[in-house]
Short mmCIF file of N, CA, C and O in Angstrom, two decimals:
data_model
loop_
_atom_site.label_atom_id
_atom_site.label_comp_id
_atom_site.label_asym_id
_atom_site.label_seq_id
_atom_site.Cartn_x
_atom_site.Cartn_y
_atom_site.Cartn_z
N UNK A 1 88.89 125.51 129.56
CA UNK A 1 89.20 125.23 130.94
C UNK A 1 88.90 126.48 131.78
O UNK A 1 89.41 127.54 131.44
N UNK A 2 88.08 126.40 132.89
CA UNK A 2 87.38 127.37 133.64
C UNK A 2 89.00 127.47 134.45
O UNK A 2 89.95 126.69 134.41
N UNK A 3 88.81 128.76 135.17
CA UNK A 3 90.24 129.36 135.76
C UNK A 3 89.57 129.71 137.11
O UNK A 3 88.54 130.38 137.16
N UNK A 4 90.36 129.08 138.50
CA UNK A 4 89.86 129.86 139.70
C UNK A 4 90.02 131.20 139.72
O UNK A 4 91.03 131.80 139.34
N UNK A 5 89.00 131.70 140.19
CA UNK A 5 89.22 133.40 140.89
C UNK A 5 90.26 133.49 142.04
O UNK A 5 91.03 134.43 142.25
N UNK A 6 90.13 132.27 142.79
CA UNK A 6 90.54 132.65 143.63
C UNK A 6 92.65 132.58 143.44
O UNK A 6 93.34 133.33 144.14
N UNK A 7 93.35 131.52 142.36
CA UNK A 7 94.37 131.70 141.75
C UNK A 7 94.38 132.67 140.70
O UNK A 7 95.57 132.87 140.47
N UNK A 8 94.09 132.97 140.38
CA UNK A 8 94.03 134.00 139.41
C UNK A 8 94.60 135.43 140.06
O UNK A 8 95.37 136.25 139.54
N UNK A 9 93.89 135.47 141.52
CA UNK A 9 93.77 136.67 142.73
C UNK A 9 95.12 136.79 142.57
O UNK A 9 95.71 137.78 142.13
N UNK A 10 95.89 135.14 143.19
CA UNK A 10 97.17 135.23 144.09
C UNK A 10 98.78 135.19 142.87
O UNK A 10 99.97 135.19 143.20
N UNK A 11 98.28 135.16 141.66
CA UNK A 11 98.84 135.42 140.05
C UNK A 11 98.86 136.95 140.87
O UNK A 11 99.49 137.16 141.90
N UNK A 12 98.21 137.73 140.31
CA UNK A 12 98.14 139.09 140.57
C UNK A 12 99.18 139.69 141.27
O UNK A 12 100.10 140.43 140.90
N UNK A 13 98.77 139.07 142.70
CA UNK A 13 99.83 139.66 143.81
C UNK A 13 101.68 139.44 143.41
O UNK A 13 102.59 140.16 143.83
N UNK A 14 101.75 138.80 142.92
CA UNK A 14 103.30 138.13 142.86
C UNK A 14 103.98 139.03 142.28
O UNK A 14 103.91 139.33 141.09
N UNK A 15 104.56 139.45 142.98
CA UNK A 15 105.62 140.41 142.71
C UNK A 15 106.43 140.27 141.55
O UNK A 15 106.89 139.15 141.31
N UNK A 16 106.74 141.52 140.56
CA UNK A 16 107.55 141.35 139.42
C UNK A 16 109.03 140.52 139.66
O UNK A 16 109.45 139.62 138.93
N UNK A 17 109.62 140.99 140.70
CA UNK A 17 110.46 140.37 141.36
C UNK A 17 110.65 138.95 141.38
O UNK A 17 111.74 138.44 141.13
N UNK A 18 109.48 138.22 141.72
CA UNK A 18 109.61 136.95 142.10
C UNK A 18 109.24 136.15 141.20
O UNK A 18 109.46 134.94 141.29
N UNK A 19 108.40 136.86 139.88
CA UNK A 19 108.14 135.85 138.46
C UNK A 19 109.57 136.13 137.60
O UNK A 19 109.85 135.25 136.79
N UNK A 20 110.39 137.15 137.71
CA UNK A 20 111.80 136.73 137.48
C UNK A 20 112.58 136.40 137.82
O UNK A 20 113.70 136.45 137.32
N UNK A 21 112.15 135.83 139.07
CA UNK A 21 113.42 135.12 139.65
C UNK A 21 112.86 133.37 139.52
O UNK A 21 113.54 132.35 139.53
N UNK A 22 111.81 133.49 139.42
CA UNK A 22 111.36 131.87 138.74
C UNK A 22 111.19 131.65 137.39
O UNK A 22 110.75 130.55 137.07
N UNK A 23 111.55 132.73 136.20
CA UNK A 23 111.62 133.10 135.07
C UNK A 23 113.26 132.39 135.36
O UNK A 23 113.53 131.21 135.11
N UNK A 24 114.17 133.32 135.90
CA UNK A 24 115.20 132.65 135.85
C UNK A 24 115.86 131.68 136.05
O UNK A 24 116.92 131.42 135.49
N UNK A 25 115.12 130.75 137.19
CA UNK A 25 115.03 129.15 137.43
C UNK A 25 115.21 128.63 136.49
O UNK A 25 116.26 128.13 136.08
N UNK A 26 113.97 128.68 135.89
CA UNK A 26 113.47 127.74 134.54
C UNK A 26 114.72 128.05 133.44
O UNK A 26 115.21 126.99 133.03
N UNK A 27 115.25 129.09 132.96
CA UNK A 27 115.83 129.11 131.93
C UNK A 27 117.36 128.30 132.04
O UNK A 27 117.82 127.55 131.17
N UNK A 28 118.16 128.73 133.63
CA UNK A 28 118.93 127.79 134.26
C UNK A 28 118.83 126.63 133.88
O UNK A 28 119.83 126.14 133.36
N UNK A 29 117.64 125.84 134.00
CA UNK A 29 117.67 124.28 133.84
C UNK A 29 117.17 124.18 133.00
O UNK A 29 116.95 122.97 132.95
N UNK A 30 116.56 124.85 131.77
CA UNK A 30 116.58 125.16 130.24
C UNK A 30 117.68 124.77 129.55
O UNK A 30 117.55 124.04 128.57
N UNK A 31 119.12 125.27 130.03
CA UNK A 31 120.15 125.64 129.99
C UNK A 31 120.93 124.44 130.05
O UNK A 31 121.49 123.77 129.18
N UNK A 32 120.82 124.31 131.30
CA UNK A 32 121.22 122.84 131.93
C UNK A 32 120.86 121.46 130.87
O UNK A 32 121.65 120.52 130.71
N UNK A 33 119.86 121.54 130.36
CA UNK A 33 119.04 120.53 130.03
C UNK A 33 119.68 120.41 128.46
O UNK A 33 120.16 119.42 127.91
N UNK A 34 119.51 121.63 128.01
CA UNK A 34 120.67 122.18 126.79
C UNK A 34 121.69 121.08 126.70
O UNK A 34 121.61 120.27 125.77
N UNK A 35 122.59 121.00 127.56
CA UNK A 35 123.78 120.70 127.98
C UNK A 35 123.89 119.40 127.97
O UNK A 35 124.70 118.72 127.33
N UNK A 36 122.83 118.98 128.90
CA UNK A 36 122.92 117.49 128.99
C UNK A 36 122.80 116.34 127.35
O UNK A 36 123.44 115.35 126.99
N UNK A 37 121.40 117.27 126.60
CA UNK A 37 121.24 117.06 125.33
C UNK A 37 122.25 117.17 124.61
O UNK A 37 122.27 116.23 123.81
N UNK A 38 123.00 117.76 124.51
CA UNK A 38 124.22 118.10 124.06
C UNK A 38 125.58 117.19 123.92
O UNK A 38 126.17 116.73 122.95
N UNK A 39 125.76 117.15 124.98
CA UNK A 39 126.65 115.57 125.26
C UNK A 39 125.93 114.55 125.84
O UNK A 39 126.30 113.99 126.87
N UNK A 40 124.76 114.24 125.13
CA UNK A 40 123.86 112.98 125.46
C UNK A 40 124.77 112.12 126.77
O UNK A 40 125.70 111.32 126.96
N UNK A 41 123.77 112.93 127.44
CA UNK A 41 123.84 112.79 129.19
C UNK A 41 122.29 113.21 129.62
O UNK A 41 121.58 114.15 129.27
N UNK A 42 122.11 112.25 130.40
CA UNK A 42 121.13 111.90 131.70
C UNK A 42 120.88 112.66 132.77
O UNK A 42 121.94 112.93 133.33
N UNK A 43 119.62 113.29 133.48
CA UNK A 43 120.37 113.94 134.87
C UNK A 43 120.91 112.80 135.85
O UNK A 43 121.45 112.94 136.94
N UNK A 44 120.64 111.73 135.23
CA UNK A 44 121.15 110.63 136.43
C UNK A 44 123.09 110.50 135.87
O UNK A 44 123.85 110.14 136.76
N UNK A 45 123.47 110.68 135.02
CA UNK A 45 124.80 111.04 134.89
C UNK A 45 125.29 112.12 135.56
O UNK A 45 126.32 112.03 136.23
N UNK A 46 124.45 113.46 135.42
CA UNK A 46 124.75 114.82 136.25
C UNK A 46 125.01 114.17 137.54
O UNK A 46 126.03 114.50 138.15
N UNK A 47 124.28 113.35 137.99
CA UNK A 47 123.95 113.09 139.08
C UNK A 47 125.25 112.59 139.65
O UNK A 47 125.87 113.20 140.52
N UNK A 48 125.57 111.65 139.18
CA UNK A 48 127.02 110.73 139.36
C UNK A 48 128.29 111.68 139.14
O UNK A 48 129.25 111.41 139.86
N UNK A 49 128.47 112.86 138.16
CA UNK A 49 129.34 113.67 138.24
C UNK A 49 129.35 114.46 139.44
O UNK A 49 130.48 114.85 139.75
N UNK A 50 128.39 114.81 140.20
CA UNK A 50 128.29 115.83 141.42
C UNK A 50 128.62 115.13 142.66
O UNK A 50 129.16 115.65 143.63
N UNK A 51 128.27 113.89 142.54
CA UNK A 51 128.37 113.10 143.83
C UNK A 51 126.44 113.48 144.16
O UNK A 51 126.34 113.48 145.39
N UNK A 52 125.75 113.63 143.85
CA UNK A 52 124.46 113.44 144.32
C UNK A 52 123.63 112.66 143.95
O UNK A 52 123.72 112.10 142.86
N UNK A 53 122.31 112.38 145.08
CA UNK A 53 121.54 111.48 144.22
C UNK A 53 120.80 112.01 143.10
O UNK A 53 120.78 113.21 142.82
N UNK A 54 119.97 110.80 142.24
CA UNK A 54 119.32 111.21 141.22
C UNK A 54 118.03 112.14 141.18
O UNK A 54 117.55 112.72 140.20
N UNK A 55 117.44 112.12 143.02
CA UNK A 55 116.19 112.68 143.62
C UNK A 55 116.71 113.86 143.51
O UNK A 55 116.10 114.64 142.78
N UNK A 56 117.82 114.28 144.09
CA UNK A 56 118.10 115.67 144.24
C UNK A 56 118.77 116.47 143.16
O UNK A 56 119.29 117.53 143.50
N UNK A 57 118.82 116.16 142.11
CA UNK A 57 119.19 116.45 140.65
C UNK A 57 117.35 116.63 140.12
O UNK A 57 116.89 117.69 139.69
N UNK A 58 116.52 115.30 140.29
CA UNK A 58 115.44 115.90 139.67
C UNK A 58 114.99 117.33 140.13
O UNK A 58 114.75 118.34 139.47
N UNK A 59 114.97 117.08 141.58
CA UNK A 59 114.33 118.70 142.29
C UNK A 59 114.82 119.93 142.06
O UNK A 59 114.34 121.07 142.07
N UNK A 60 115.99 119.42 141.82
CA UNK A 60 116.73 120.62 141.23
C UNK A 60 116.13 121.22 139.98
O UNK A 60 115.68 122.37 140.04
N UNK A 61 116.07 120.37 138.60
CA UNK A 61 115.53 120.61 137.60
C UNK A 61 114.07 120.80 137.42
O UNK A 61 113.50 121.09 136.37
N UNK A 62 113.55 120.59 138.56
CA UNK A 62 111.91 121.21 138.36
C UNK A 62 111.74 122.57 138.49
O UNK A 62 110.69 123.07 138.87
N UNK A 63 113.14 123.44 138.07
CA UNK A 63 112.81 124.96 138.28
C UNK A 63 112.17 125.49 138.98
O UNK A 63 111.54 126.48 138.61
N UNK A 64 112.11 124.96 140.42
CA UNK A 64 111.45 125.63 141.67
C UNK A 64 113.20 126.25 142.56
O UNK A 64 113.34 127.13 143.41
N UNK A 65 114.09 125.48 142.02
CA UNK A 65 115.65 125.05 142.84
C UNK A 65 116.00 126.86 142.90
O UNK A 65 115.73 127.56 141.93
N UNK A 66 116.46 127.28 143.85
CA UNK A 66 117.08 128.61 144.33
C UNK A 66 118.33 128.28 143.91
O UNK A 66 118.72 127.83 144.98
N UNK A 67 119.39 128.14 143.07
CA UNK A 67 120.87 127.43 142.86
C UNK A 67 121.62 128.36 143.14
O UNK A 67 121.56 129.52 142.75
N UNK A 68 122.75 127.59 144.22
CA UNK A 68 123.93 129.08 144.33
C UNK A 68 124.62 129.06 143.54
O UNK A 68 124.74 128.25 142.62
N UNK A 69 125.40 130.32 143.90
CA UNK A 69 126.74 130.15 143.32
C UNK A 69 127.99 128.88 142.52
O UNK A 69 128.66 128.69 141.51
N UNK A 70 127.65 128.28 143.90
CA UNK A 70 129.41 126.95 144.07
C UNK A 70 127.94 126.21 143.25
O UNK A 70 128.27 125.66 142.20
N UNK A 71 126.41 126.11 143.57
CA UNK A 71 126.06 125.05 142.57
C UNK A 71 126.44 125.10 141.29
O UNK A 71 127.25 124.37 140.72
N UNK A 72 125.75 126.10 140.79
CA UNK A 72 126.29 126.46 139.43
C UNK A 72 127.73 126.15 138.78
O UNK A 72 128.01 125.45 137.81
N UNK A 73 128.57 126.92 139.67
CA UNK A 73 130.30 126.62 139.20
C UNK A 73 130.07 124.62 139.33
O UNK A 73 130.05 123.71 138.51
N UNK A 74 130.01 124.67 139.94
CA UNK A 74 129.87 123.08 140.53
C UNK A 74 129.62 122.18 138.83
O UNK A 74 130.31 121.62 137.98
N UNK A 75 128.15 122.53 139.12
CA UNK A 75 127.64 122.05 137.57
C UNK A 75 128.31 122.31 136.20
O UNK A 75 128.37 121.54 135.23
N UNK A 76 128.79 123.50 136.32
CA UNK A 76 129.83 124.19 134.90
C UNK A 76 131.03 123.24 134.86
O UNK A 76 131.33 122.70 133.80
N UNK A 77 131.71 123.02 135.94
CA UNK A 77 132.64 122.33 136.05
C UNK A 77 132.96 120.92 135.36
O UNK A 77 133.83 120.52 134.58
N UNK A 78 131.67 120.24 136.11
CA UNK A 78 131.03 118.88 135.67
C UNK A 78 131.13 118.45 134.43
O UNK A 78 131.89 117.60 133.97
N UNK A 79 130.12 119.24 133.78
CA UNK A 79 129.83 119.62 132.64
C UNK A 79 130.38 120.13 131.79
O UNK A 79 129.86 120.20 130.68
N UNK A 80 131.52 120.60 132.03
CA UNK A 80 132.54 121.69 131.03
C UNK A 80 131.75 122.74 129.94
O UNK A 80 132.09 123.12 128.82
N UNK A 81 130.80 122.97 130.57
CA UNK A 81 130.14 123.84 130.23
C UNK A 81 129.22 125.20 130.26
O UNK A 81 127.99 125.12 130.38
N UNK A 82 129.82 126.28 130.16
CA UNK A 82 128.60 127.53 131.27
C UNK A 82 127.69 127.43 130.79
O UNK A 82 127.30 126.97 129.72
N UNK A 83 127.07 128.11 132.00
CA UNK A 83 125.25 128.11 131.90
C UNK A 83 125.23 129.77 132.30
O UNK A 83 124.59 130.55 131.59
N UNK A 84 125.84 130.16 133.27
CA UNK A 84 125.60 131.61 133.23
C UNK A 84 126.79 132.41 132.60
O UNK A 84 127.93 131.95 132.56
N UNK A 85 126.51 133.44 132.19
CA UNK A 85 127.82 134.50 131.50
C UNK A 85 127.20 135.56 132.14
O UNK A 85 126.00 135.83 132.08
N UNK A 86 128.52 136.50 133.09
CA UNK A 86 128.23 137.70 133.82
C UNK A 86 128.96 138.82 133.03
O UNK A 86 130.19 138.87 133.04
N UNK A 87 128.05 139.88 132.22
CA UNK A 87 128.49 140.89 132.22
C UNK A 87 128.99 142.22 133.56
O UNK A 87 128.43 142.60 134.59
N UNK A 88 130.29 142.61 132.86
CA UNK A 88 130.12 143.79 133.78
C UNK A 88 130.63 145.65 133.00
O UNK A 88 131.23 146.00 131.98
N UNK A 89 130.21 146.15 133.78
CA UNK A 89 130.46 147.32 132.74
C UNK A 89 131.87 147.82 132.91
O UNK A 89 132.38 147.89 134.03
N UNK A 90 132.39 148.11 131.99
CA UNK A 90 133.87 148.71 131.99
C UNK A 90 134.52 149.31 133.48
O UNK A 90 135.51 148.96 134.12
N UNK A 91 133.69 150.15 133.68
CA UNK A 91 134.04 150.87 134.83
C UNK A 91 134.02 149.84 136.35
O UNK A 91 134.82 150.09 137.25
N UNK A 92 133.28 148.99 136.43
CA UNK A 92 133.14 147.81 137.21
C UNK A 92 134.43 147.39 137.19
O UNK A 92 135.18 147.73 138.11
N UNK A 93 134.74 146.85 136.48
CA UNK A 93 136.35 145.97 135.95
C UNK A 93 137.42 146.84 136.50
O UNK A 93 138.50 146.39 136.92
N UNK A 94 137.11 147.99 136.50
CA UNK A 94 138.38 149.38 137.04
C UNK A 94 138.16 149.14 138.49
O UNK A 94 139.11 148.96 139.24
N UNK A 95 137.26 149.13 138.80
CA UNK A 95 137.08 148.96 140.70
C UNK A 95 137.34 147.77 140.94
O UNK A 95 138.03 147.71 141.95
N UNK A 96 137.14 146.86 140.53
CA UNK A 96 137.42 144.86 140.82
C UNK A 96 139.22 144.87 140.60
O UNK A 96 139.87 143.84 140.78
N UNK A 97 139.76 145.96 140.25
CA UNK A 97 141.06 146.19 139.96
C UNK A 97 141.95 145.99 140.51
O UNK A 97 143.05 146.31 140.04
#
């Protein structure tokens, strides 16, 4: 399969930044997807646990989705299950004090 020059160019430019933050999309609903497999569930079940439709559950899972915060908790909730785990360093925990 021949490759444009001209995508290939705009690959290049993309900031390290922004292929891990769509690195991290994907693994989110990696994650997610985990989950659902898990307790053989549907995103159209996700869907019905959130109160959303089934459109906006797919878009979500096409790992393009920016997800906040309350989404996430939201979904953990749902789900009774995390998807993210936040480390912090000792000394962090002394200031959050």
């Amino acid at each position: 399969m021949r490759r444009s020059k001209v995508l290939e160019e705009r690959r290049r430019r993309v900031s390290p930044e922004a292929r891990e933050s769509v690195a991290m999309s994907f693994r989110i609903v990696d994650r997610i997807h985990d989950i659902l497999d898990e307790k053989g569930l549907k995103q159209k079940d996700l869907a019905l646990l959130l109160g959303k439709s089934e459109a906006e559950i797919s878009k979500w899972m096409r790992g393009t989705h920016n997800f906040t915060i309350d989404t996430l908790m939201g979904i953990e909730t749902a789900l009774d299950a995390p998807i993210l785990e936040v480390y912090h360093h000792p000394a962090e925990q002394m200031e959050m004090a």
